[in-house]
XYZ file of C-alpha atoms in Angstrom:
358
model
C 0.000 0.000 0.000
C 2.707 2.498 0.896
C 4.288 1.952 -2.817
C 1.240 2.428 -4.802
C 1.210 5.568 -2.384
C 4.306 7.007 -2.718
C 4.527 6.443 -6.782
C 1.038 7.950 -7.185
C 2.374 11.420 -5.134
C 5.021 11.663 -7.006
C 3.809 10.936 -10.440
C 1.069 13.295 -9.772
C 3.425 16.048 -8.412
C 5.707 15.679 -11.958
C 3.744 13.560 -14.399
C 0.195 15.065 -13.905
C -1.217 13.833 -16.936
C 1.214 11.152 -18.230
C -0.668 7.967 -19.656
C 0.304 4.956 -17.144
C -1.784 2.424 -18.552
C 0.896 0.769 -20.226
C 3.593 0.855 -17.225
C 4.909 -2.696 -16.616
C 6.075 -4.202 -13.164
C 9.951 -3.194 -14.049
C 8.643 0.365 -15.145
C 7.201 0.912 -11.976
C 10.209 -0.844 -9.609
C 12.739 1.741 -11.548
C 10.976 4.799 -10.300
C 10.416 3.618 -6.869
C 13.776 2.705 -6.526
C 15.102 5.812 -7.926
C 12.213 8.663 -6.714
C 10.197 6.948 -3.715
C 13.364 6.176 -1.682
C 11.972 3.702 1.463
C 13.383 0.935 3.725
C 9.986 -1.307 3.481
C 10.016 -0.321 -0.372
C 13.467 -1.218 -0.691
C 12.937 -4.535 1.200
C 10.248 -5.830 -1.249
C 10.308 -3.515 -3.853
C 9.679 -5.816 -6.785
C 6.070 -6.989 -4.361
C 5.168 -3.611 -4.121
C 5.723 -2.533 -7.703
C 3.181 -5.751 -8.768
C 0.503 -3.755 -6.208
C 0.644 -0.846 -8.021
C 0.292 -2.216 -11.310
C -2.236 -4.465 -10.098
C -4.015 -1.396 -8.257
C -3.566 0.564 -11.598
C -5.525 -1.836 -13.476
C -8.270 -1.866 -11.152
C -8.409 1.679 -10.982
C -8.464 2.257 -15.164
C -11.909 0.105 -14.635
C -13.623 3.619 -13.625
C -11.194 6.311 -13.920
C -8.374 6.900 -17.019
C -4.823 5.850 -15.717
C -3.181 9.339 -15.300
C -1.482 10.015 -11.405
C -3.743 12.825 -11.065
C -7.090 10.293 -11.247
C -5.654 7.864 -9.444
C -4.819 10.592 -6.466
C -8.768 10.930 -5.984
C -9.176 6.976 -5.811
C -6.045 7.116 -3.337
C -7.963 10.021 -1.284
C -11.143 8.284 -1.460
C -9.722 4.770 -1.188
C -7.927 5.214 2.081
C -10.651 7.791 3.749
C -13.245 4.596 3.236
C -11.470 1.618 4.596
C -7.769 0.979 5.774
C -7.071 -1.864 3.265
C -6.636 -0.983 0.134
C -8.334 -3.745 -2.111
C -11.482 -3.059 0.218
C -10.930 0.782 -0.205
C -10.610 0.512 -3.856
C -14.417 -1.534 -4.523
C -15.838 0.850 -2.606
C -14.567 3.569 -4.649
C -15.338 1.549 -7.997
C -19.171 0.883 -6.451
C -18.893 4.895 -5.442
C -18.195 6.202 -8.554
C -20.663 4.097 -10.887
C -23.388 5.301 -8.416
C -22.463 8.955 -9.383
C -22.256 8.173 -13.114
C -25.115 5.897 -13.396
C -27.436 8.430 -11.243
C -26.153 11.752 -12.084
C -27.783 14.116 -14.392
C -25.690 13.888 -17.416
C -24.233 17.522 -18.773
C -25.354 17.589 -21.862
C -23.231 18.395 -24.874
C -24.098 19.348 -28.335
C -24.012 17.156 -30.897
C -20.848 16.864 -33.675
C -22.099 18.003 -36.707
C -20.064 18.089 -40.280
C -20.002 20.823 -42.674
C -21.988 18.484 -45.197
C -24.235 17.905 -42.614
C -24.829 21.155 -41.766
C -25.163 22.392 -44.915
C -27.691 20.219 -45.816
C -29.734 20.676 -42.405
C -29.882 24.663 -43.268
C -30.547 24.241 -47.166
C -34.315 25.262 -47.743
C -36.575 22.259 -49.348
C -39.631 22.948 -51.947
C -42.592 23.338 -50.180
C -45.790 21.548 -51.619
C -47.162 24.855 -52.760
C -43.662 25.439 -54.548
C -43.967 22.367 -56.369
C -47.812 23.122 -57.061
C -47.745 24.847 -60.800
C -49.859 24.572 -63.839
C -48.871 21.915 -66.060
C -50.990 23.080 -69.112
C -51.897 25.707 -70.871
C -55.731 27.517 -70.606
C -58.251 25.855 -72.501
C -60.550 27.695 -74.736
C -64.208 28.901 -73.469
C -65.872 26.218 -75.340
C -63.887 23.425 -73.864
C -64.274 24.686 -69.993
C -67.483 22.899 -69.497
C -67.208 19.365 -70.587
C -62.971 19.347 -69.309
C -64.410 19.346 -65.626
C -67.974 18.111 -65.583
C -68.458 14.743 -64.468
C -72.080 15.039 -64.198
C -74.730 15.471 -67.248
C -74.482 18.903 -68.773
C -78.290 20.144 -68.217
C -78.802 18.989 -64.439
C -82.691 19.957 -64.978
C -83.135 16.605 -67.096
C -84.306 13.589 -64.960
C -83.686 15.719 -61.844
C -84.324 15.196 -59.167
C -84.105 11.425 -58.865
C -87.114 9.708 -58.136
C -85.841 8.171 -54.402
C -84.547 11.037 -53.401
C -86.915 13.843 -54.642
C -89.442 13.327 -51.268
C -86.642 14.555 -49.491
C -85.327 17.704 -51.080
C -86.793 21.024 -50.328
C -87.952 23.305 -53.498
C -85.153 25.744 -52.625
C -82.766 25.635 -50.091
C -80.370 28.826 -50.175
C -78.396 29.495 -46.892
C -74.797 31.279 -46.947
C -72.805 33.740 -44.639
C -71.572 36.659 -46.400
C -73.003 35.040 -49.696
C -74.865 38.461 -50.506
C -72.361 40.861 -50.056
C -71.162 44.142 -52.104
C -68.319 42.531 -52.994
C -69.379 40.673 -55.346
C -70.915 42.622 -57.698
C -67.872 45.235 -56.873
C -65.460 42.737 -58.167
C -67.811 41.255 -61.283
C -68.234 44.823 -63.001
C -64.624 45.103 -62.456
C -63.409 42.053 -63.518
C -66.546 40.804 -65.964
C -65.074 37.041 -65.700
C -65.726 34.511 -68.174
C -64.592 31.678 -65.358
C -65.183 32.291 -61.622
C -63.553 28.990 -59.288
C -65.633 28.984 -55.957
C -63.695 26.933 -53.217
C -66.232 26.226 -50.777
C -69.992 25.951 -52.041
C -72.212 24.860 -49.699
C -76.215 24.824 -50.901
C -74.725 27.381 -53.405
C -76.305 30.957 -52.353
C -72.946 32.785 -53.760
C -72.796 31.212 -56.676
C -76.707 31.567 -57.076
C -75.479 35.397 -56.600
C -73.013 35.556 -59.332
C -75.270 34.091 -61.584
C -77.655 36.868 -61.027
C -74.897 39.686 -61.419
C -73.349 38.122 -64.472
C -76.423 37.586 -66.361
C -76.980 40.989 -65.323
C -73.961 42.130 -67.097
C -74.796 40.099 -70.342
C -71.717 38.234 -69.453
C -71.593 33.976 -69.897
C -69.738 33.274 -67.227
C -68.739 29.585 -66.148
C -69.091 29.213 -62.628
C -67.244 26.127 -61.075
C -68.264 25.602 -57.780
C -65.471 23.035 -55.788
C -67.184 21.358 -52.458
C -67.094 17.603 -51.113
C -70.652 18.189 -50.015
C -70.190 16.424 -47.177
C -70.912 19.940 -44.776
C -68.442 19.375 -41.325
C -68.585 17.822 -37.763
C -72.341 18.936 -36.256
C -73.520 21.103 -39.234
C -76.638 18.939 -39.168
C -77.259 20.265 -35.348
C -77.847 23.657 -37.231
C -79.503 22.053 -40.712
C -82.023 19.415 -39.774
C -83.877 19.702 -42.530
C -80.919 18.504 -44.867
C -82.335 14.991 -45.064
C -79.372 11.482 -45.121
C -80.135 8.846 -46.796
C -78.635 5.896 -46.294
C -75.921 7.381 -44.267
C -75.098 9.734 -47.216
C -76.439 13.520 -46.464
C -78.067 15.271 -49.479
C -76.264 18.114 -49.923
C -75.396 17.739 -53.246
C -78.704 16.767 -54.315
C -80.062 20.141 -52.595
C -77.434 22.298 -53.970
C -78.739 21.226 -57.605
C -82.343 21.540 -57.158
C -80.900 24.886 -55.884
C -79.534 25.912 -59.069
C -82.835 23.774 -61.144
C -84.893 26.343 -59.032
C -83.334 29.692 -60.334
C -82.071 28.315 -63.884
C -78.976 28.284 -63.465
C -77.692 24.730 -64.416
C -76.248 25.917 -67.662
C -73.807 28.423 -65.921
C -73.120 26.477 -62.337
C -71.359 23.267 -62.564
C -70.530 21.154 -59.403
C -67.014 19.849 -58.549
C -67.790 17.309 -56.057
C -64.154 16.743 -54.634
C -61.882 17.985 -51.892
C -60.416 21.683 -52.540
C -57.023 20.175 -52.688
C -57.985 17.710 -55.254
C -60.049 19.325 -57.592
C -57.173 22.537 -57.653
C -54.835 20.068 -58.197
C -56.943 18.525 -61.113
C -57.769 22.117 -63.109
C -53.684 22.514 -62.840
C -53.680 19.344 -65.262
C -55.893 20.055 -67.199
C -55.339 23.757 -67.901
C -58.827 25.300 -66.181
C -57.528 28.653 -64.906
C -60.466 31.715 -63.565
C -60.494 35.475 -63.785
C -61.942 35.433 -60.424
C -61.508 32.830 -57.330
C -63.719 33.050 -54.140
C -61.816 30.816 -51.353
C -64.495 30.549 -48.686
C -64.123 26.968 -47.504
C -61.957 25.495 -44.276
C -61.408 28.256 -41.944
C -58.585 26.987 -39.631
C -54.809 27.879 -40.908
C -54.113 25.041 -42.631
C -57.172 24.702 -44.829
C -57.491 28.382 -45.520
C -53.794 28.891 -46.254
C -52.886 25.642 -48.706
C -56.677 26.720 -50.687
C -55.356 30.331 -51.228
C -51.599 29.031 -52.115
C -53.361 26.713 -54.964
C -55.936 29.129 -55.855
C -53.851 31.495 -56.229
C -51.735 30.194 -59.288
C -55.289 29.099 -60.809
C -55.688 33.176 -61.734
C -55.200 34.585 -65.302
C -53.226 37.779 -65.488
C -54.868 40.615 -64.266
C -57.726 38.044 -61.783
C -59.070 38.365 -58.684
C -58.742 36.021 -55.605
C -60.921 37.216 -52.509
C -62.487 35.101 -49.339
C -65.095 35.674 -46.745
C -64.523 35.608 -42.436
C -61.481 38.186 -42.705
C -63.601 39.935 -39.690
C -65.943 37.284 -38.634
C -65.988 35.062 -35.819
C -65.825 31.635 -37.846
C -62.442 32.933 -38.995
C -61.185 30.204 -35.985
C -57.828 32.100 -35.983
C -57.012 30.590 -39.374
C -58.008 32.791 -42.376
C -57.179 36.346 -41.624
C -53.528 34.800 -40.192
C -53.520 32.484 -43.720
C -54.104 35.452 -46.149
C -51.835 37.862 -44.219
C -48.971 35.173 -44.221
C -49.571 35.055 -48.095
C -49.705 38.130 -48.853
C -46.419 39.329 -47.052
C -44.798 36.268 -48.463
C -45.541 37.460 -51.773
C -45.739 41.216 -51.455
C -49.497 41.858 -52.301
C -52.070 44.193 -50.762
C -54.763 42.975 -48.879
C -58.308 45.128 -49.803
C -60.852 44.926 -47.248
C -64.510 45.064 -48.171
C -66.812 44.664 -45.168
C -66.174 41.048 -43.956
C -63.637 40.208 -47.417
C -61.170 40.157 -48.269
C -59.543 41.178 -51.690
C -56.079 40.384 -53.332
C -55.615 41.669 -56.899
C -53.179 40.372 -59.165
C -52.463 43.782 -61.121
């Protein structure tokens, strides 16, 4: 014990932070012999240079083999017990208490310069990669590109199951009647409006009336799953299911059956994300774009970012609940994101709002 001792002291006093691990029996006799001068050393010296290798080895278990970490197993070693193969498993249990129970510091992670690089590099959003993949088709082709359902809706409508349980007109909207729409109609006189969010159709009934108004034959294509959302039925009881299905669609037709206006509304009975997606294809683009469907962030902010590149030169794009309570902290936050994004004006007209491609 009093070589291990001795040679630790003094390797630590001039050798701080030498490597010992690979010190052999005769390494450690030579400098106890020549720096750790003691009669009982001296007597056995070759005994007590095997203890401190011996106690070395032990030691590296827990601790690198430099003098100064083996001076706080020496210190802690001979504080806990006299004996020093005693002393030294207590220090060995000791110290993989501390590091198995301690709070680890934490340290930040290595990181390359490719790696970095890449992390930082900005990727394509969806709405980058969303462009139009064909050029505008010609008035007398925008009908028949998108309708899936017969041209004249009046003939054979409504079916004979379901007409018991459609009403003779059924118009309900929010906003639906508002100034801005014949504001932005004499200004823009469309030949193709794209209305995201339909409903039982009262805008689009609207337009119709302004438009015809105007002398203008405008193609209104009106983009709704006509499905309604969670609990609209709490508020519409009188929009009748049938066999699990609700008849919204049916109603909005017998809507437009009841003003005559099947020849200038046509339905688009998909999601807003799929049927924009779909007039990208196929080259159906709109002078004017009403985006009045999901009001939360998301919904409101990829409709607008699709819409959006649906607009010939010079169009319109313009949404409802910019001031209204069902604007659910999603649209007014999705159309001013857009618009500073892209550096457009936002025009307000009472609850609208307005964004003007010129």
């Amino acid at each position: 014990m009093e070589g291990f001792d001795l040679f630790v002291k003094w390797m630590a006093k001039h050798h701080p932070g030498l490597d010992l691990s690979s010190f052999t029996v005769d390494n450690v006799e030579k400098e106890l012999m020549s720096n750790c001068p003691s009669e009982a050393i001296a007597e056995n010296v070759t005994e007590e240079a095997t203890n401190v290798v011996e106690g070395m080895k032990k030691a590296t278990v827990i601790t690198p083999c430099t003098p100064l970490s083996l001076m706080s197993i020496l210190h802690f070693g001979k504080s806990a017990l006299p004996h020093w193969p005693k002393g030294l498993g207590f220090v060995v249990v000791a110290q993989h208490l501390v590091k198995t129970t301690s709070t680890p510091t934490p340290t930040a992670p290595t990181i390359q310069d490719s790696q970095l690089a890449f992390s930082i590099r900005p990727l394509p959003s969806q709405h980058s990669l969303f462009q139009p993949a064909s050029p505008p088709n010609s008035s007398d082709k925008r009908s028949s590109t998108v309708s899936t359902t017969p041209r004249h809706l009046s003939i054979n409508f409504p079916p004979v199951h379901v007409s018991p349980l459609l009403r003779p007109q059924r118009l309900k909207g929010w906003g639906s009647n508002g100034a801005v729409f014949e504001h932005l109609i004499q200004k823009v006189k469309p030949q193709t409006i794209i209305e995201v969010g339909t409903f039982l159709g009262a805008s689009a009934v609207h337009m119709v009336g302004l438009t015809r108004q105007l002398g203008l034959q405008t193609q209104i294509l009106c983009v709704d799953d006509f499905r309604g959302w969670p609990g609209f039925r709490d508020r519409f009881k009188d929009i009748k299911m049938l066999n699990g299905d609700v008849l919204l669609l049916y109603q909005f037709m017998q809507n437009l059956v009841s003003v005559n206006a099947t020849d200038s509304v046509l339905p688009v009975p998909f999601s807003s994300g799929s049927a924009l997606n779909l007039f990208c294809e196929w080259g159906v683009y709109a002078d004017l774009i009403e985006v009045d469907a999901g009001h939360d962030f998301i919904s409101a902010w990829s409709d607008i970012n699709r819409a959006y590149r649906l607009l010939r030169p010079g169009g319109v794009i313009f949404g409802h609940d910019y001031f209204t309570a069902a604007d659910d902290r999603g649209v007014r936050r999705a159309v001013n994101l857009f618009c500073s994004n892209s550096w457009l004006q936002i025009i307000i007209d009472g609850q609208h709002w307005v964004i003007d491609s010129t």
